[in-house]
Short mmCIF file of C-alpha atoms in Angstrom, two decimals:
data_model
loop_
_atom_site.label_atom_id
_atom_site.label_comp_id
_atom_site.label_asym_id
_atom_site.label_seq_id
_atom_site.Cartn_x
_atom_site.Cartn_y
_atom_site.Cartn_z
CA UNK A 595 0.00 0.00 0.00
CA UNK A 596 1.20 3.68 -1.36
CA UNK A 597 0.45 6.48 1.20
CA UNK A 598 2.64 8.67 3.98
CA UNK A 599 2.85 7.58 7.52
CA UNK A 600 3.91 9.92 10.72
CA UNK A 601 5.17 8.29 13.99
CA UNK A 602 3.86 8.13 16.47
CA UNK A 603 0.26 9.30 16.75
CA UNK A 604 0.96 11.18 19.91
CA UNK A 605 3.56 12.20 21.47
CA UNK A 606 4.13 13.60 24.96
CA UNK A 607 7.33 15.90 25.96
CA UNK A 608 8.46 18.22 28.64
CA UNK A 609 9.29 21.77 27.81
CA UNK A 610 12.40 22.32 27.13
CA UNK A 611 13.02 18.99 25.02
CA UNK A 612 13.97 18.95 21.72
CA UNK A 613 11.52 15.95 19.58
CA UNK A 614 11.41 14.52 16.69
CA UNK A 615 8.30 13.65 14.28
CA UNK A 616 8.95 10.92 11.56
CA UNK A 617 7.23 11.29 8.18
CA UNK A 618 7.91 8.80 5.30
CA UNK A 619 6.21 8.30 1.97
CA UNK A 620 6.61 5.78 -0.72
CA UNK A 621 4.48 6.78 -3.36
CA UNK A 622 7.74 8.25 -4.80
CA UNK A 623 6.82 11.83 -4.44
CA UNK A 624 9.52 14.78 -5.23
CA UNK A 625 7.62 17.29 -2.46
CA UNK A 626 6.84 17.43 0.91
CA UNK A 627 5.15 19.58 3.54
CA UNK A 628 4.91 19.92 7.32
CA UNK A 629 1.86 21.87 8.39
CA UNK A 630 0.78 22.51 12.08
CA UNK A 631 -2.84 22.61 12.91
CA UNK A 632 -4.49 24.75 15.75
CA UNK A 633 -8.42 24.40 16.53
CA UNK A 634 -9.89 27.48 14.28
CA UNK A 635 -6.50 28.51 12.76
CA UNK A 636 -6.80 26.07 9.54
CA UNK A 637 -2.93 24.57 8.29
CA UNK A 638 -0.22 26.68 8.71
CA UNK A 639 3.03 25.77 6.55
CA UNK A 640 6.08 25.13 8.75
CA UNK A 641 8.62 23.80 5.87
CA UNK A 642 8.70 22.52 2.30
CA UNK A 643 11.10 20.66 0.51
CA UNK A 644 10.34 20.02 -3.20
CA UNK A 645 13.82 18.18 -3.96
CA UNK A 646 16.20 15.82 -1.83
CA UNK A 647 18.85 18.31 -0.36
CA UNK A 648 16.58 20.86 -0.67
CA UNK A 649 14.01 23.03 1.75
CA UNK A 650 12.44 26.12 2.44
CA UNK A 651 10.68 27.86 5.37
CA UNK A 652 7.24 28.48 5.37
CA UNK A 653 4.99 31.05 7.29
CA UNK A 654 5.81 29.62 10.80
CA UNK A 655 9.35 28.36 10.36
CA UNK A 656 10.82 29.67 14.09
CA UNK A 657 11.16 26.91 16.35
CA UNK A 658 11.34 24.27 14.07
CA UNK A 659 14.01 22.77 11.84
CA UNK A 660 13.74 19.62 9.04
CA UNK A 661 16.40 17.88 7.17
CA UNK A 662 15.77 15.86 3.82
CA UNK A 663 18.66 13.45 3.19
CA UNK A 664 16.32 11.06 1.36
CA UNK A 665 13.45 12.00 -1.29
CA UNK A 666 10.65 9.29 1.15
CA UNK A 667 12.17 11.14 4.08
CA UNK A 668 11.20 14.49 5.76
CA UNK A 669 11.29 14.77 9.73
CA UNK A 670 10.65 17.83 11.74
CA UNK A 671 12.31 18.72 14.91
CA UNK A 672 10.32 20.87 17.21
CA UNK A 673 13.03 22.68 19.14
CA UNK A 674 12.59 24.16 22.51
CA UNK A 675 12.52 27.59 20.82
CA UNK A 676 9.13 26.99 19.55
CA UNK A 677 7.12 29.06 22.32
CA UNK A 678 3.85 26.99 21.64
CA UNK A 679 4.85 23.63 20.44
CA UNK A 680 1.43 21.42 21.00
CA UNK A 681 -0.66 20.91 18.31
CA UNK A 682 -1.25 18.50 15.50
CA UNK A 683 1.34 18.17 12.95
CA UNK A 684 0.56 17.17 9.66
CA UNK A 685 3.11 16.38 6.74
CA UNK A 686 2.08 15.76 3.27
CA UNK A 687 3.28 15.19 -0.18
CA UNK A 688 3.03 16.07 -3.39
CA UNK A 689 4.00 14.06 -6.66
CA UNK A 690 5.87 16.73 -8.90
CA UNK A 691 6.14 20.47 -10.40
CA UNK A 692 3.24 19.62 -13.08
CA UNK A 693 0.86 18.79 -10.01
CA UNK A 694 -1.04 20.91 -7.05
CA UNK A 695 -2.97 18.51 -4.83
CA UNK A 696 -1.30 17.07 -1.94
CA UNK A 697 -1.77 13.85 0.21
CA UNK A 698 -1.69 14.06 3.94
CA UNK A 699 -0.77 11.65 6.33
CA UNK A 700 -2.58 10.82 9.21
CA UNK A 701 -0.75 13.43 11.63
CA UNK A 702 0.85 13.27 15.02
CA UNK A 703 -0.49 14.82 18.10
CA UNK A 704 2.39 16.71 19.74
CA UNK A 705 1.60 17.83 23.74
CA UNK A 706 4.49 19.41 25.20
CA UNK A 707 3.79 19.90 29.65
CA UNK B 455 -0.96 36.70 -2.85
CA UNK B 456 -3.52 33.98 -2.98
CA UNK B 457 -6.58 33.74 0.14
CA UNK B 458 -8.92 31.12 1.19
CA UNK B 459 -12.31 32.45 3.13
CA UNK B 460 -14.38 30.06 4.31
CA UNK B 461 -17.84 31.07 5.29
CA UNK B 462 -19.39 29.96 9.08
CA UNK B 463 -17.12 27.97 11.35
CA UNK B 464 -19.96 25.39 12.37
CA UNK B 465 -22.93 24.40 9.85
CA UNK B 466 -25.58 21.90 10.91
CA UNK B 467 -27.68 20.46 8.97
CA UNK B 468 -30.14 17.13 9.48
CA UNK B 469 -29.38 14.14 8.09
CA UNK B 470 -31.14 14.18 4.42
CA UNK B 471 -30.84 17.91 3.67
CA UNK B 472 -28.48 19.84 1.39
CA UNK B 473 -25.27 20.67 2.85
CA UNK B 474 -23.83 23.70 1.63
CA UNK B 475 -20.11 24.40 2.64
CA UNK B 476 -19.07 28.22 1.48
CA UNK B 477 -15.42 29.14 0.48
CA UNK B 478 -14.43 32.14 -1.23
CA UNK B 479 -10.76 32.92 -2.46
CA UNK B 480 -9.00 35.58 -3.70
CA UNK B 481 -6.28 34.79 -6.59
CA UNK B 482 -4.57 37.69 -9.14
CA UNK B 483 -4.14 34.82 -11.61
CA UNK B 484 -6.11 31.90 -12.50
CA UNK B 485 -6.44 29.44 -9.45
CA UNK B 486 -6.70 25.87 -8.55
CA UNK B 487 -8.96 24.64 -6.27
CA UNK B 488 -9.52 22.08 -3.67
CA UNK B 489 -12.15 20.77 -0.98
CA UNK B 490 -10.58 18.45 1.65
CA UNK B 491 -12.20 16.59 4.69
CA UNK B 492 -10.77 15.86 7.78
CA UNK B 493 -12.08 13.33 10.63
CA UNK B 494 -11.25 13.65 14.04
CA UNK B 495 -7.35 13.19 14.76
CA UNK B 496 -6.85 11.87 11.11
CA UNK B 497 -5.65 13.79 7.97
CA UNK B 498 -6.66 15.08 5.10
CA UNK B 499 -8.22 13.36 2.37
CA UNK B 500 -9.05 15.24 -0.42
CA UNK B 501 -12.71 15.17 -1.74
CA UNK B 502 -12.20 16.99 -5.52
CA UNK B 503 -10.47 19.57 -7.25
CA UNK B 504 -10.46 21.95 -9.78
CA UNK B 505 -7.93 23.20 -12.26
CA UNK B 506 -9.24 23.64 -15.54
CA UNK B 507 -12.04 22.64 -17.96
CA UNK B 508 -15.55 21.95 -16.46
CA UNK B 509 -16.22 24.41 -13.70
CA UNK B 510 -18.70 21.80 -11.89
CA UNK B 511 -16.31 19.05 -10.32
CA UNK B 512 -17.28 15.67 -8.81
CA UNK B 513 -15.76 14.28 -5.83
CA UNK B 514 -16.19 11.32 -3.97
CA UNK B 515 -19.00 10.85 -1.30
CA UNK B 516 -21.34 12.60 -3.73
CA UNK B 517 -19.98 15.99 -3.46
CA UNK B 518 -19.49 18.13 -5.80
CA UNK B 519 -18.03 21.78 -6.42
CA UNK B 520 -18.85 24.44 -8.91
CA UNK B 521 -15.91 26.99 -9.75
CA UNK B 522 -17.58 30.62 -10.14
CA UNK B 523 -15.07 33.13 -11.41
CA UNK B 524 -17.06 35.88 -11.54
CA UNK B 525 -17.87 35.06 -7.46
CA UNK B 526 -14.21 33.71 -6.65
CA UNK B 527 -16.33 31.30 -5.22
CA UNK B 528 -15.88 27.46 -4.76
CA UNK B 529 -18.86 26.19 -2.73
CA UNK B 530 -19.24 22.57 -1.55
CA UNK B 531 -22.52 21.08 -1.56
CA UNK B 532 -24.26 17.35 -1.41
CA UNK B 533 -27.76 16.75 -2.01
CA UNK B 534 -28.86 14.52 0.83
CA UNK B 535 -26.76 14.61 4.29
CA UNK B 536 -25.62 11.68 5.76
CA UNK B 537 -24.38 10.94 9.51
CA UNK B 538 -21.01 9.92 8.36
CA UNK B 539 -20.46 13.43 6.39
CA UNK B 540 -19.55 14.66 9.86
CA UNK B 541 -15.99 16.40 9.59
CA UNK B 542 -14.58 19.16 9.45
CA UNK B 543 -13.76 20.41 5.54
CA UNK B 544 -11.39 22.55 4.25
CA UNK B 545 -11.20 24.98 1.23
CA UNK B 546 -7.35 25.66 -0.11
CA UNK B 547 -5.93 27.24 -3.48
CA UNK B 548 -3.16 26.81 -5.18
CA UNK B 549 -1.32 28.82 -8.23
CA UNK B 550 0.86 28.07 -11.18
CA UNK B 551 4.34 29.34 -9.50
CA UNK B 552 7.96 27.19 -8.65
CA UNK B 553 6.47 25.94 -5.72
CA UNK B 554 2.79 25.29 -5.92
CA UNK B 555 1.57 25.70 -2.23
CA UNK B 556 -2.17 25.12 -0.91
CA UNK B 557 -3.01 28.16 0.62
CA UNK B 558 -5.86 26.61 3.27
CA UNK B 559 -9.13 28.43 4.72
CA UNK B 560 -9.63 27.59 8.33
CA UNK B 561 -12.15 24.97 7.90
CA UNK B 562 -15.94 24.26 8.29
CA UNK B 563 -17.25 21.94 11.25
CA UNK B 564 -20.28 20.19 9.46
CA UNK B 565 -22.62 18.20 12.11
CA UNK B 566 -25.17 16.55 11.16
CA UNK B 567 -28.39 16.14 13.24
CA UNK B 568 -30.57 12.52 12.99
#
């Protein structure tokens, strides 16, 4: 079965700590997204990388860094510089330049005490 | 710069009526549209999109779309609610540049009442 999958659902953290969330896809996709979600605020674009090597911030970028060493491969690291750090965290893909929709995976719930 | 407005927060409807989901946008070039739905602590999955040609779009679950250019609207509607249309469904854009980003509204909770 083709699709993205984030580990783990949820995840619990103190403040302070530095985490990890995992997204892999292999439906051989060149892009790749990592959105945060807030009740009422919609998806809010955190990074984008559209080639291996490759990213770019998007409108919430502070706090967080990514890394894409491999094109089925885009984590997120929420670092303790993120002021506000629990939410949902969605990452998604999207097959190439001559496309627009993406494909979301199932998210990871993110509560930092 | 490309927006997504999406009309009421929370729509109810019962089950068996029209649902009618309202998202304006506001694109300086021609835009591409899209209606995702989201179930509690899952992703997105998106119902249908539009990009060019036919300006009423089918999705799946029997929704469809119509693209109004002269509105800059994209409104979601079904015919006949059903208990497991229950979600929350989002309205994004998109535009022909490098890097393509969805440019998301901030969602519409649909409940529907038995």
């Amino acid at each position: 079965d083709g699709g993205i999958t984030q580990s783990p659902k949820y995840l619990f953290r103190k403040e302070g700590q530095n985490v990890t969330l995992s997204c892999e896809q292999n439906l051989n996709h060149d892009a790749m997204y990592w959105y945060r979600q807030d009740p009422g605020q919609g998806l809010r674009l955190i990074y984008y990388s559209q080639i291996v090597n490759d990213f770019q911030k998007g409108d919430i970028a502070e706090g967080y860094s990514v890394s894409r060493e491999k094109k089925e491969s885009f984590p997120l690291t929420v670092t303790s510089a993120q002021k506000n750090p629990t939410a949902f965290y969605l990452c998604a893909s999207r097959v190439g330049q001559s496309s627009y929709e993406q494909y979301f995976g199932p998210g990871t719930r993110l509560t930092v005490t | 710069a490309q927006s997504v407005t999406q009309l009421g927060s929370h729509v109810s409807v019962s089950e068996g009526a029209l649902v009618l989901l309202r998202c304006n946008y506001s694109s300086s070039v021609p835009p591409y549209l899209f209606w995702y739905v989201q179930y509690p602590n899952q992703g997105l999955q998106l119902l249908l999109k539009y990009t060019t040609g036919a300006t009423l779009v089918k999705g799946i679950n029997g929704f469809e779309a119509e693209f109004k250019k002269s509105e800059t609207s994209f409104h979601l509607t079904k015919p006949s609610a059903h208990m497991s249309d229950a979600a929350e469904y989002f309205c994004a854009v998109s535009v022909q540049t490098g890097a393509n980003n969805l440019f998301f509204g901030t969602g519409t909770r649909l409940t529907v009442i038995p």
